[in-house]
Short mmCIF file of C-alpha atoms and ligand atoms in Angstrom, two decimals:
data_model
loop_
_atom_site.label_atom_id
_atom_site.label_comp_id
_atom_site.label_asym_id
_atom_site.label_seq_id
_atom_site.Cartn_x
_atom_site.Cartn_y
_atom_site.Cartn_z
CA MET A 202 96.41 107.67 107.62
CA ARG A 203 96.37 105.50 110.71
CA ARG A 204 94.75 102.10 110.36
CA LEU A 205 92.18 101.73 113.12
CA PHE A 206 92.81 98.97 115.62
CA VAL A 207 90.24 97.19 117.78
CA ALA A 208 91.66 94.85 120.42
CA GLY A 209 89.68 92.66 122.82
CA ASN A 210 91.12 92.19 126.29
CA TRP A 211 89.44 89.10 127.65
CA LYS A 212 91.11 89.54 131.05
CA MET A 213 90.63 86.52 133.39
CA ASN A 214 87.44 85.34 131.71
CA LEU A 215 86.09 82.38 129.70
CA LEU A 216 87.06 78.71 129.75
CA GLN A 217 88.44 76.57 126.93
CA THR A 218 85.13 75.87 125.19
CA SER A 219 83.82 79.42 125.43
CA ALA A 220 87.20 80.91 124.46
CA THR A 221 87.66 78.76 121.35
CA GLY A 222 83.96 79.11 120.50
CA LEU A 223 84.22 82.90 120.56
CA ALA A 224 87.42 82.75 118.51
CA ALA A 225 85.72 80.57 115.90
CA GLN A 226 82.84 83.04 115.66
CA LEU A 227 85.28 85.93 115.25
CA ALA A 228 87.25 84.04 112.60
CA ALA A 229 84.06 83.40 110.65
CA ALA A 230 82.97 87.03 110.85
CA ILE A 231 86.27 88.83 110.32
CA SER A 232 87.97 87.88 107.11
CA ALA A 233 91.67 88.21 106.44
CA GLU A 234 91.04 91.26 104.27
CA ILE A 235 89.49 94.12 106.18
CA PRO A 236 91.63 96.96 104.92
CA ALA A 237 90.37 99.69 107.21
CA VAL A 238 90.65 97.93 110.55
CA GLU A 239 93.07 95.70 112.39
CA VAL A 240 91.57 93.35 114.99
CA ALA A 241 93.19 91.37 117.79
CA VAL A 242 92.07 89.43 120.84
CA CYS A 243 94.03 88.81 124.02
CA PRO A 244 92.86 85.66 125.83
CA PRO A 245 94.22 84.31 129.13
CA PHE A 246 97.55 82.45 128.86
CA PRO A 247 96.17 78.86 129.00
CA TYR A 248 93.96 79.44 125.96
CA LEU A 249 96.34 81.37 123.73
CA ALA A 250 97.37 78.40 121.61
CA ALA A 251 93.85 77.04 121.16
CA VAL A 252 92.43 80.48 120.37
CA GLY A 253 95.32 81.07 117.96
CA ALA A 254 94.45 77.84 116.15
CA ALA A 255 90.80 78.86 115.92
CA LEU A 256 91.80 82.24 114.47
CA ALA A 257 94.17 80.82 111.85
CA GLY A 258 93.62 82.33 108.42
CA SER A 259 91.24 84.99 109.72
CA GLY A 260 91.74 88.73 110.04
CA VAL A 261 92.12 88.52 113.82
CA SER A 262 95.55 88.39 115.42
CA LEU A 263 96.51 87.07 118.83
CA GLY A 264 97.82 88.94 121.85
CA ALA A 265 98.78 88.17 125.43
CA GLN A 266 97.76 90.25 128.45
CA ASN A 267 101.17 90.34 130.09
CA ALA A 268 104.69 88.98 129.71
CA SER A 269 107.80 88.66 131.81
CA GLN A 270 110.66 91.10 131.41
CA GLU A 271 113.06 88.19 131.93
CA LYS A 272 114.58 85.74 129.50
CA PRO A 273 113.46 82.10 129.94
CA GLY A 274 114.86 80.66 133.15
CA ALA A 275 114.09 80.13 136.81
CA PHE A 276 111.10 82.46 137.25
CA THR A 277 108.29 80.34 138.65
CA GLY A 278 104.85 81.31 137.41
CA GLU A 279 106.08 83.69 134.73
CA VAL A 280 105.66 83.55 130.94
CA ALA A 281 108.49 84.64 128.65
CA VAL A 282 108.11 86.76 125.54
CA GLU A 283 109.83 84.00 123.54
CA MET A 284 107.08 81.56 124.51
CA LEU A 285 104.34 83.95 123.46
CA ALA A 286 105.97 84.63 120.11
CA ASP A 287 106.54 80.90 119.69
CA ILE A 288 102.83 80.08 119.97
CA GLY A 289 101.81 82.78 117.52
CA CYS A 290 101.22 85.92 119.57
CA ARG A 291 101.68 89.13 117.68
CA TRP A 292 100.81 91.49 120.55
CA VAL A 293 101.20 91.90 124.26
CA ILE A 294 99.27 94.30 126.49
CA LEU A 295 101.60 95.95 128.99
CA GLY A 296 101.00 98.34 131.86
CA HIS A 297 97.28 97.71 132.14
CA SER A 298 95.90 99.58 135.14
CA GLU A 299 94.80 96.29 136.74
CA ARG A 300 98.43 95.14 136.67
CA ARG A 301 99.62 98.49 137.99
CA GLN A 302 96.94 98.56 140.71
CA PHE A 303 96.74 94.93 141.87
CA TYR A 304 100.22 93.63 141.05
CA GLY A 305 102.31 96.69 141.78
CA GLU A 306 103.67 97.15 138.26
CA THR A 307 105.60 100.39 138.00
CA ASP A 308 106.52 102.42 134.94
CA GLU A 309 110.07 101.15 135.35
CA LEU A 310 108.93 97.51 135.20
CA VAL A 311 106.61 98.26 132.29
CA SER A 312 109.51 99.76 130.34
CA ARG A 313 111.63 96.66 130.98
CA LYS A 314 108.76 94.49 129.77
CA ALA A 315 108.30 96.66 126.68
CA LEU A 316 111.98 96.40 125.78
CA ALA A 317 111.89 92.62 126.27
CA ALA A 318 108.70 92.26 124.24
CA LEU A 319 109.98 94.29 121.30
CA ALA A 320 113.33 92.49 121.34
CA GLY A 321 111.49 89.17 121.37
CA GLY A 322 109.30 89.98 118.38
CA LEU A 323 106.05 91.09 120.00
CA ASP A 324 104.36 94.40 119.31
CA VAL A 325 103.18 96.26 122.38
CA ILE A 326 99.86 97.74 123.46
CA LEU A 327 100.97 100.07 126.23
CA CYS A 328 98.26 101.26 128.62
CA VAL A 329 98.25 104.54 130.46
CA GLY A 330 95.50 106.39 132.30
CA GLU A 331 94.66 108.44 135.35
CA SER A 332 92.56 107.49 138.36
CA LEU A 333 89.40 109.35 139.32
CA SER A 334 91.10 111.22 142.16
CA GLN A 335 93.94 112.26 139.85
CA ARG A 336 91.44 113.56 137.31
CA GLN A 337 89.49 115.41 139.99
CA ALA A 338 92.72 116.98 141.22
CA GLY A 339 93.46 118.25 137.71
CA GLN A 340 96.47 115.95 137.38
CA THR A 341 95.45 113.98 134.30
CA GLU A 342 98.08 115.37 131.94
CA THR A 343 100.90 115.23 134.51
CA VAL A 344 100.06 111.60 135.27
CA LEU A 345 99.97 110.68 131.58
CA ASP A 346 103.29 112.45 130.94
CA ALA A 347 104.97 110.58 133.79
CA GLN A 348 103.56 107.24 132.64
CA LEU A 349 104.76 107.77 129.08
CA LEU A 350 108.18 108.98 130.18
CA GLY A 351 108.68 106.03 132.53
CA SER A 352 107.08 103.28 130.48
CA LEU A 353 108.77 104.21 127.20
CA ARG A 354 112.22 104.71 128.72
CA GLY A 355 114.91 103.29 126.46
CA LEU A 356 112.68 102.93 123.40
CA THR A 357 113.98 104.36 120.12
CA ASP A 358 111.93 105.83 117.28
CA ALA A 359 112.25 102.50 115.46
CA ALA A 360 110.92 100.63 118.51
CA LEU A 361 108.07 103.07 118.89
CA ARG A 362 106.76 102.15 115.45
CA ARG A 363 105.77 98.81 117.01
CA VAL A 364 103.97 100.32 119.97
CA VAL A 365 100.29 101.21 120.23
CA ILE A 366 99.24 103.41 123.15
CA ALA A 367 95.95 102.71 124.92
CA TYR A 368 94.51 105.59 126.91
CA GLU A 369 92.42 103.95 129.61
CA PRO A 370 91.15 106.25 132.34
CA VAL A 371 90.96 103.97 135.37
CA TRP A 372 87.57 105.37 136.38
CA ALA A 373 86.09 104.25 133.07
CA ILE A 374 87.34 100.65 133.13
CA GLY A 375 84.61 98.12 133.81
CA THR A 376 82.41 100.80 135.38
CA GLY A 377 80.03 101.52 132.53
CA VAL A 378 81.13 105.16 132.79
CA THR A 379 82.75 105.97 129.46
CA ALA A 380 84.90 109.05 128.99
CA THR A 381 83.08 111.64 126.93
CA THR A 382 84.32 112.07 123.39
CA GLU A 383 85.82 115.41 124.48
CA GLN A 384 87.64 113.86 127.45
CA ALA A 385 89.04 111.05 125.30
CA GLU A 386 90.11 113.34 122.47
CA SER A 387 91.67 115.89 124.79
CA ALA A 388 93.76 113.28 126.64
CA GLN A 389 94.73 111.49 123.44
CA LYS A 390 95.71 114.70 121.68
CA HIS A 391 97.85 115.47 124.70
CA LEU A 392 99.50 112.04 124.46
CA ARG A 393 100.26 112.57 120.78
CA ASN A 394 101.71 116.03 121.47
CA TRP A 395 103.95 114.50 124.13
CA LEU A 396 105.10 111.83 121.69
CA GLU A 397 105.81 114.46 119.04
CA LYS A 398 107.94 116.40 121.49
CA HIS A 399 109.97 113.43 122.65
CA TYR A 400 110.26 111.41 119.44
CA ASN A 401 110.42 111.90 115.71
CA PRO A 402 107.15 113.76 114.96
CA SER A 403 106.40 111.61 111.92
CA VAL A 404 106.65 108.49 114.10
CA ALA A 405 104.33 110.11 116.64
CA GLN A 406 101.87 111.01 113.89
CA ALA A 407 101.83 107.43 112.62
CA MET A 408 101.26 105.87 116.06
CA ARG A 409 97.88 104.51 116.95
CA ILE A 410 96.35 105.73 120.21
CA LEU A 411 93.40 103.62 121.34
CA TYR A 412 90.73 104.53 123.83
CA GLY A 413 89.73 101.97 126.46
CA GLY A 414 87.16 102.06 129.25
CA SER A 415 83.58 100.83 128.88
CA VAL A 416 83.64 100.92 125.07
CA LYS A 417 80.38 99.46 123.74
CA ALA A 418 78.53 99.26 120.47
CA GLN A 419 76.52 102.32 121.52
CA ASN A 420 79.47 104.65 122.11
CA ALA A 421 82.13 103.25 119.75
CA ALA A 422 81.25 105.26 116.65
CA ALA A 423 81.34 108.63 118.43
CA LEU A 424 84.65 107.84 120.13
CA LEU A 425 86.23 106.52 116.93
CA ALA A 426 85.21 109.66 115.07
CA GLN A 427 87.61 111.73 117.20
CA PRO A 428 90.76 112.72 115.34
CA ASN A 429 93.15 111.16 117.88
CA VAL A 430 91.14 108.05 118.72
CA ASP A 431 92.61 105.40 116.45
CA GLY A 432 90.79 102.42 117.82
CA ALA A 433 89.58 100.78 121.01
CA LEU A 434 90.83 98.43 123.68
CA VAL A 435 87.69 96.61 124.73
CA GLY A 436 87.23 94.60 127.93
CA GLY A 437 83.72 93.50 128.89
CA ALA A 438 82.23 94.02 125.44
CA SER A 439 84.87 91.78 123.84
CA LEU A 440 83.50 88.66 125.54
CA LYS A 441 80.44 88.22 123.33
CA ILE A 442 80.39 88.25 119.57
CA GLU A 443 77.21 90.31 119.51
CA ASP A 444 78.87 93.02 121.60
CA PHE A 445 82.29 92.99 119.94
CA LEU A 446 81.42 92.80 116.24
CA PRO A 447 79.45 96.06 116.19
CA ILE A 448 82.51 97.81 117.63
CA VAL A 449 84.65 96.40 114.80
CA GLN A 450 81.96 97.47 112.34
CA ALA A 451 81.89 100.97 113.85
CA ALA A 452 85.64 101.14 113.24
CA GLN A 453 85.14 100.02 109.65
CA MET A 454 82.62 102.81 109.14
CA ALA A 455 84.69 105.50 110.84
CA LYS A 456 86.02 107.79 108.16
CA LYS A 457 89.47 109.03 109.07
P1 PGA B 116 86.21 97.57 129.86
O1 PGA B 116 87.78 97.28 130.02
O2 PGA B 116 85.94 97.71 128.40
O3 PGA B 116 85.55 96.39 130.48
O4 PGA B 116 85.94 98.85 130.61
C1 PGA B 116 88.71 97.90 129.18
C2 PGA B 116 90.11 97.46 129.56
O5 PGA B 116 90.40 97.30 130.74
O6 PGA B 116 90.96 97.25 128.67
#
């Protein structure tokens, strides 16, 4: 049994009042004991501490959207894993397609960040996903294989237990075009098969694989009903309580 996981990626959105206000609403709605579902939100760096304080005692944990692969030191503009753990982060999103696309992050860099994050006490949400042209060229599975191989380089079975994979087809992110349930399940089953081949199969079976890309209240239940969709990484619909809560509720209802 894999515990479903719904994570909100706030990206570069909200300001202090709206961020802490949303966190307070989430804390009030999501109690510490929701056995079926794990919930996290990932605010921008400046609001992590304040959002963490607003979430204290609730069933929602805190994540960052990125972290440096380096130890604390002379790296202007960067944020170390140690700092994120220190202010109460449990999670870090790594390898998001926006970081790969706009900031040149490679699989090699993502793997260094993952190793640093796990060593520093953060659990990792690792994003992979193909572009539209790659899908149209029939390269989806090859692209996913290469991303997993490169991004997970150096991780042991024990480390993998603290990693959640997020399958996020780039063409579905922020576009309103969601993958069909068949497309999501097929890619996510492929990811699990790859993990089973390269790691201890029981570890691969226990791993959560989330779907991300225009998840909304209207499509969450159908996606979460797929055997290899163990939760959702939610962007746009995580910014308003009335959009996000129904997705958490859909996860609570999903019988796995
Ligand atoms: P979206 O973003 O839900 O706005 O498509 C998902 C993501 O990028 O994690």
